[in-house]
Amino acid sequence: ELIKNRKYHEALRLLEEIIDEKNPETYNCYAMFGVYTDMEYCSKQLANFEAAYKYASKRLSMIEGFKA
């Protein structure tokens, strides 16, 4: 909803909370993949390309893990 309404700063804060609260027992790699995708998108929209690159790298690492 926040991304749809172009509230990228608020969306990033919420997504960071999700990352901080992830629990190894309930960790869902596909959901986290979506979180990193959204974080990358928000960072790009805010012209924070360093952060966007960081989140893209995390996503790519996850893709490599899916292949294993």
Backbone as XML, in Angstrom:
<?xml version="1.0"?>
<chain id="A" units="angstrom">
  <residue number="1" name="GLU">
    <atom name="N" x="0.826" y="-1.195" z="0.000"/>
    <atom name="CA" x="0.000" y="0.000" z="0.000"/>
    <atom name="C" x="0.867" y="1.253" z="0.000"/>
  </residue>
  <residue number="2" name="LEU">
    <atom name="N" x="1.910" y="1.250" z="0.843"/>
    <atom name="CA" x="2.785" y="2.425" z="0.910"/>
    <atom name="C" x="3.512" y="2.650" z="-0.411"/>
  </residue>
  <residue number="3" name="ILE">
    <atom name="N" x="3.977" y="1.588" z="-1.033"/>
    <atom name="CA" x="4.669" y="1.728" z="-2.313"/>
    <atom name="C" x="3.701" y="2.232" z="-3.372"/>
  </residue>
  <residue number="4" name="LYS">
    <atom name="N" x="2.510" y="1.684" z="-3.378"/>
    <atom name="CA" x="1.495" y="2.121" z="-4.341"/>
    <atom name="C" x="1.211" y="3.613" z="-4.201"/>
  </residue>
  <residue number="5" name="ASN">
    <atom name="N" x="1.257" y="4.103" z="-2.976"/>
    <atom name="CA" x="1.000" y="5.527" z="-2.718"/>
    <atom name="C" x="2.266" y="6.373" z="-2.762"/>
  </residue>
  <residue number="6" name="ARG">
    <atom name="N" x="3.359" y="5.768" z="-3.236"/>
    <atom name="CA" x="4.652" y="6.451" z="-3.403"/>
    <atom name="C" x="5.219" y="7.008" z="-2.098"/>
  </residue>
  <residue number="7" name="LYS">
    <atom name="N" x="4.959" y="6.317" z="-1.027"/>
    <atom name="CA" x="5.517" y="6.680" z="0.276"/>
    <atom name="C" x="6.712" y="5.763" z="0.538"/>
  </residue>
  <residue number="8" name="TYR">
    <atom name="N" x="7.765" y="6.013" z="-0.234"/>
    <atom name="CA" x="8.904" y="5.107" z="-0.257"/>
    <atom name="C" x="9.694" y="5.102" z="1.044"/>
  </residue>
  <residue number="9" name="HIS">
    <atom name="N" x="9.852" y="6.248" z="1.679"/>
    <atom name="CA" x="10.575" y="6.287" z="2.952"/>
    <atom name="C" x="9.859" y="5.442" z="4.006"/>
  </residue>
  <residue number="10" name="GLU">
    <atom name="N" x="8.536" y="5.597" z="4.086"/>
    <atom name="CA" x="7.764" y="4.824" z="5.059"/>
    <atom name="C" x="7.803" y="3.339" z="4.730"/>
  </residue>
  <residue number="11" name="ALA">
    <atom name="N" x="7.733" y="3.022" z="3.438"/>
    <atom name="CA" x="7.780" y="1.621" z="3.011"/>
    <atom name="C" x="9.116" y="0.994" z="3.395"/>
  </residue>
  <residue number="12" name="LEU">
    <atom name="N" x="10.205" y="1.732" z="3.177"/>
    <atom name="CA" x="11.524" y="1.202" z="3.539"/>
    <atom name="C" x="11.628" y="0.950" z="5.036"/>
  </residue>
  <residue number="13" name="ARG">
    <atom name="N" x="11.099" y="1.854" z="5.828"/>
    <atom name="CA" x="11.141" y="1.646" z="7.289"/>
    <atom name="C" x="10.389" y="0.374" z="7.675"/>
  </residue>
  <residue number="14" name="LEU">
    <atom name="N" x="9.223" y="0.175" z="7.098"/>
    <atom name="CA" x="8.434" y="-1.022" z="7.385"/>
    <atom name="C" x="9.160" y="-2.284" z="6.918"/>
  </residue>
  <residue number="15" name="LEU">
    <atom name="N" x="9.735" y="-2.239" z="5.734"/>
    <atom name="CA" x="10.459" y="-3.392" z="5.206"/>
    <atom name="C" x="11.695" y="-3.702" z="6.050"/>
  </residue>
  <residue number="16" name="GLU">
    <atom name="N" x="12.374" y="-2.669" z="6.531"/>
    <atom name="CA" x="13.522" y="-2.888" z="7.408"/>
    <atom name="C" x="13.096" y="-3.550" z="8.714"/>
  </residue>
  <residue number="17" name="GLU">
    <atom name="N" x="11.925" y="-3.190" z="9.221"/>
    <atom name="CA" x="11.406" y="-3.841" z="10.431"/>
    <atom name="C" x="11.172" y="-5.327" z="10.173"/>
  </residue>
  <residue number="18" name="ILE">
    <atom name="N" x="10.653" y="-5.640" z="9.007"/>
    <atom name="CA" x="10.413" y="-7.043" z="8.650"/>
    <atom name="C" x="11.738" y="-7.800" z="8.641"/>
  </residue>
  <residue number="19" name="ILE">
    <atom name="N" x="12.766" y="-7.211" z="8.047"/>
    <atom name="CA" x="14.088" y="-7.846" z="8.001"/>
    <atom name="C" x="14.630" y="-8.028" z="9.416"/>
  </residue>
  <residue number="20" name="ASP">
    <atom name="N" x="14.501" y="-7.003" z="10.243"/>
    <atom name="CA" x="15.028" y="-7.065" z="11.608"/>
    <atom name="C" x="14.319" y="-8.105" z="12.468"/>
  </residue>
  <residue number="21" name="GLU">
    <atom name="N" x="13.051" y="-8.346" z="12.191"/>
    <atom name="CA" x="12.249" y="-9.250" z="13.011"/>
    <atom name="C" x="12.203" y="-10.681" z="12.493"/>
  </residue>
  <residue number="22" name="LYS">
    <atom name="N" x="12.916" y="-10.961" z="11.390"/>
    <atom name="CA" x="12.841" y="-12.322" z="10.845"/>
    <atom name="C" x="13.389" y="-13.316" z="11.851"/>
  </residue>
  <residue number="23" name="ASN">
    <atom name="N" x="12.706" y="-14.423" z="11.920"/>
    <atom name="CA" x="13.004" y="-15.467" z="12.886"/>
    <atom name="C" x="13.425" y="-16.715" z="12.104"/>
  </residue>
  <residue number="24" name="PRO">
    <atom name="N" x="14.552" y="-17.324" z="12.443"/>
    <atom name="CA" x="14.994" y="-18.511" z="11.703"/>
    <atom name="C" x="13.960" y="-19.635" z="11.668"/>
  </residue>
  <residue number="25" name="GLU">
    <atom name="N" x="13.102" y="-19.704" z="12.676"/>
    <atom name="CA" x="12.099" y="-20.775" z="12.716"/>
    <atom name="C" x="10.944" y="-20.517" z="11.757"/>
  </residue>
  <residue number="26" name="THR">
    <atom name="N" x="10.652" y="-19.249" z="11.476"/>
    <atom name="CA" x="9.532" y="-18.919" z="10.602"/>
    <atom name="C" x="9.980" y="-18.240" z="9.316"/>
  </residue>
  <residue number="27" name="TYR">
    <atom name="N" x="11.270" y="-18.256" z="9.055"/>
    <atom name="CA" x="11.849" y="-17.597" z="7.883"/>
    <atom name="C" x="11.301" y="-18.205" z="6.604"/>
  </residue>
  <residue number="28" name="ASN">
    <atom name="N" x="10.786" y="-17.377" z="5.747"/>
    <atom name="CA" x="10.286" y="-17.822" z="4.450"/>
    <atom name="C" x="11.126" y="-17.124" z="3.389"/>
  </residue>
  <residue number="29" name="CYS">
    <atom name="N" x="11.978" y="-17.892" z="2.713"/>
    <atom name="CA" x="12.914" y="-17.285" z="1.774"/>
    <atom name="C" x="12.196" y="-16.603" z="0.607"/>
  </residue>
  <residue number="30" name="TYR">
    <atom name="N" x="11.050" y="-17.110" z="0.203"/>
    <atom name="CA" x="10.323" y="-16.484" z="-0.910"/>
    <atom name="C" x="9.724" y="-15.140" z="-0.498"/>
  </residue>
  <residue number="31" name="ALA">
    <atom name="N" x="9.240" y="-15.073" z="0.728"/>
    <atom name="CA" x="8.722" y="-13.794" z="1.234"/>
    <atom name="C" x="9.864" y="-12.793" z="1.375"/>
  </residue>
  <residue number="32" name="MET">
    <atom name="N" x="11.021" y="-13.243" z="1.874"/>
    <atom name="CA" x="12.162" y="-12.348" z="2.028"/>
    <atom name="C" x="12.671" y="-11.879" z="0.668"/>
  </residue>
  <residue number="33" name="PHE">
    <atom name="N" x="12.575" y="-12.727" z="-0.328"/>
    <atom name="CA" x="12.951" y="-12.335" z="-1.694"/>
    <atom name="C" x="12.088" y="-11.146" z="-2.129"/>
  </residue>
  <residue number="34" name="GLY">
    <atom name="N" x="10.791" y="-11.218" z="-1.842"/>
    <atom name="CA" x="9.883" y="-10.119" z="-2.170"/>
    <atom name="C" x="10.199" y="-8.857" z="-1.394"/>
  </residue>
  <residue number="35" name="VAL">
    <atom name="N" x="10.588" y="-9.017" z="-0.130"/>
    <atom name="CA" x="10.950" y="-7.860" z="0.694"/>
    <atom name="C" x="12.168" y="-7.172" z="0.091"/>
  </residue>
  <residue number="36" name="TYR">
    <atom name="N" x="13.196" y="-7.932" z="-0.280"/>
    <atom name="CA" x="14.388" y="-7.337" z="-0.873"/>
    <atom name="C" x="14.066" y="-6.687" z="-2.226"/>
  </residue>
  <residue number="37" name="THR">
    <atom name="N" x="13.164" y="-7.286" z="-2.981"/>
    <atom name="CA" x="12.748" y="-6.698" z="-4.247"/>
    <atom name="C" x="12.098" y="-5.338" z="-4.017"/>
  </residue>
  <residue number="38" name="ASP">
    <atom name="N" x="11.198" y="-5.274" z="-3.048"/>
    <atom name="CA" x="10.534" y="-4.006" z="-2.727"/>
    <atom name="C" x="11.521" y="-2.977" z="-2.201"/>
  </residue>
  <residue number="39" name="MET">
    <atom name="N" x="12.487" y="-3.420" z="-1.400"/>
    <atom name="CA" x="13.492" y="-2.498" z="-0.863"/>
    <atom name="C" x="14.363" y="-1.933" z="-1.987"/>
  </residue>
  <residue number="40" name="GLU">
    <atom name="N" x="14.705" y="-2.780" z="-2.928"/>
    <atom name="CA" x="15.479" y="-2.308" z="-4.082"/>
    <atom name="C" x="14.683" y="-1.270" z="-4.869"/>
  </residue>
  <residue number="41" name="TYR">
    <atom name="N" x="13.429" y="-1.565" z="-5.124"/>
    <atom name="CA" x="12.574" y="-0.648" z="-5.887"/>
    <atom name="C" x="12.440" y="0.707" z="-5.178"/>
  </residue>
  <residue number="42" name="CYS">
    <atom name="N" x="12.163" y="0.681" z="-3.883"/>
    <atom name="CA" x="12.012" y="1.929" z="-3.120"/>
    <atom name="C" x="13.313" y="2.728" z="-3.143"/>
  </residue>
  <residue number="43" name="SER">
    <atom name="N" x="14.421" y="2.053" z="-3.000"/>
    <atom name="CA" x="15.712" y="2.734" z="-3.011"/>
    <atom name="C" x="15.971" y="3.398" z="-4.363"/>
  </residue>
  <residue number="44" name="LYS">
    <atom name="N" x="15.626" y="2.712" z="-5.426"/>
    <atom name="CA" x="15.782" y="3.308" z="-6.760"/>
    <atom name="C" x="14.908" y="4.541" z="-6.910"/>
  </residue>
  <residue number="45" name="GLN">
    <atom name="N" x="13.683" y="4.456" z="-6.424"/>
    <atom name="CA" x="12.771" y="5.590" z="-6.540"/>
    <atom name="C" x="13.270" y="6.798" z="-5.748"/>
  </residue>
  <residue number="46" name="LEU">
    <atom name="N" x="14.024" y="6.544" z="-4.693"/>
    <atom name="CA" x="14.578" y="7.616" z="-3.864"/>
    <atom name="C" x="15.987" y="8.009" z="-4.323"/>
  </residue>
  <residue number="47" name="ALA">
    <atom name="N" x="16.418" y="7.453" z="-5.452"/>
    <atom name="CA" x="17.737" y="7.726" z="-6.040"/>
    <atom name="C" x="18.878" y="7.345" z="-5.095"/>
  </residue>
  <residue number="48" name="ASN">
    <atom name="N" x="18.639" y="6.332" z="-4.263"/>
    <atom name="CA" x="19.683" y="5.804" z="-3.396"/>
    <atom name="C" x="20.185" y="4.516" z="-4.049"/>
  </residue>
  <residue number="49" name="PHE">
    <atom name="N" x="21.050" y="4.695" z="-5.040"/>
    <atom name="CA" x="21.471" y="3.572" z="-5.861"/>
    <atom name="C" x="22.437" y="2.638" z="-5.135"/>
  </residue>
  <residue number="50" name="GLU">
    <atom name="N" x="23.139" y="3.144" z="-4.156"/>
    <atom name="CA" x="24.016" y="2.287" z="-3.355"/>
    <atom name="C" x="23.182" y="1.263" z="-2.580"/>
  </residue>
  <residue number="51" name="ALA">
    <atom name="N" x="22.099" y="1.727" z="-1.960"/>
    <atom name="CA" x="21.210" y="0.816" z="-1.232"/>
    <atom name="C" x="20.511" y="-0.130" z="-2.204"/>
  </residue>
  <residue number="52" name="ALA">
    <atom name="N" x="20.086" y="0.387" z="-3.353"/>
    <atom name="CA" x="19.422" y="-0.456" z="-4.348"/>
    <atom name="C" x="20.350" y="-1.591" z="-4.781"/>
  </residue>
  <residue number="53" name="TYR">
    <atom name="N" x="21.611" y="-1.270" z="-4.981"/>
    <atom name="CA" x="22.596" y="-2.283" z="-5.361"/>
    <atom name="C" x="22.740" y="-3.334" z="-4.259"/>
  </residue>
  <residue number="54" name="LYS">
    <atom name="N" x="22.777" y="-2.869" z="-3.004"/>
    <atom name="CA" x="22.901" y="-3.795" z="-1.863"/>
    <atom name="C" x="21.732" y="-4.780" z="-1.842"/>
  </residue>
  <residue number="55" name="TYR">
    <atom name="N" x="20.507" y="-4.271" z="-2.022"/>
    <atom name="CA" x="19.340" y="-5.151" z="-1.988"/>
    <atom name="C" x="19.280" y="-6.063" z="-3.211"/>
  </residue>
  <residue number="56" name="ALA">
    <atom name="N" x="19.716" y="-5.553" z="-4.356"/>
    <atom name="CA" x="19.766" y="-6.392" z="-5.561"/>
    <atom name="C" x="20.760" y="-7.532" z="-5.359"/>
  </residue>
  <residue number="57" name="SER">
    <atom name="N" x="21.868" y="-7.226" z="-4.722"/>
    <atom name="CA" x="22.882" y="-8.265" z="-4.450"/>
    <atom name="C" x="22.324" y="-9.335" z="-3.526"/>
  </residue>
  <residue number="58" name="LYS">
    <atom name="N" x="21.573" y="-8.921" z="-2.519"/>
    <atom name="CA" x="20.965" y="-9.894" z="-1.602"/>
    <atom name="C" x="19.974" y="-10.782" z="-2.349"/>
  </residue>
  <residue number="59" name="ARG">
    <atom name="N" x="19.201" y="-10.165" z="-3.249"/>
    <atom name="CA" x="18.247" y="-10.948" z="-4.041"/>
    <atom name="C" x="18.973" y="-11.963" z="-4.913"/>
  </residue>
  <residue number="60" name="LEU">
    <atom name="N" x="20.053" y="-11.518" z="-5.562"/>
    <atom name="CA" x="20.800" y="-12.423" z="-6.430"/>
    <atom name="C" x="21.419" y="-13.572" z="-5.641"/>
  </residue>
  <residue number="61" name="SER">
    <atom name="N" x="21.866" y="-13.277" z="-4.436"/>
    <atom name="CA" x="22.395" y="-14.343" z="-3.573"/>
    <atom name="C" x="21.309" y="-15.365" z="-3.261"/>
  </residue>
  <residue number="62" name="MET">
    <atom name="N" x="20.112" y="-14.877" z="-3.044"/>
    <atom name="CA" x="19.005" y="-15.784" z="-2.759"/>
    <atom name="C" x="18.684" y="-16.639" z="-3.983"/>
  </residue>
  <residue number="63" name="ILE">
    <atom name="N" x="18.733" y="-16.043" z="-5.168"/>
    <atom name="CA" x="18.469" y="-16.795" z="-6.397"/>
    <atom name="C" x="19.479" y="-17.922" z="-6.538"/>
  </residue>
  <residue number="64" name="GLU">
    <atom name="N" x="20.729" y="-17.622" z="-6.263"/>
    <atom name="CA" x="21.770" y="-18.660" z="-6.314"/>
    <atom name="C" x="21.461" y="-19.763" z="-5.311"/>
  </residue>
  <residue number="65" name="GLY">
    <atom name="N" x="20.958" y="-19.397" z="-4.149"/>
    <atom name="CA" x="20.574" y="-20.395" z="-3.148"/>
    <atom name="C" x="19.403" y="-21.250" z="-3.581"/>
  </residue>
  <residue number="66" name="PHE">
    <atom name="N" x="18.471" y="-20.661" z="-4.347"/>
    <atom name="CA" x="17.328" y="-21.420" z="-4.837"/>
    <atom name="C" x="17.780" y="-22.508" z="-5.807"/>
  </residue>
  <residue number="67" name="LYS">
    <atom name="N" x="18.833" y="-22.206" z="-6.559"/>
    <atom name="CA" x="19.334" y="-23.161" z="-7.552"/>
    <atom name="C" x="20.018" y="-24.358" z="-6.907"/>
  </residue>
  <residue number="68" name="ALA">
    <atom name="N" x="20.529" y="-24.171" z="-5.705"/>
    <atom name="CA" x="21.300" y="-25.250" z="-5.049"/>
    <atom name="C" x="20.414" y="-26.356" z="-4.526"/>
  </residue>
</chain>
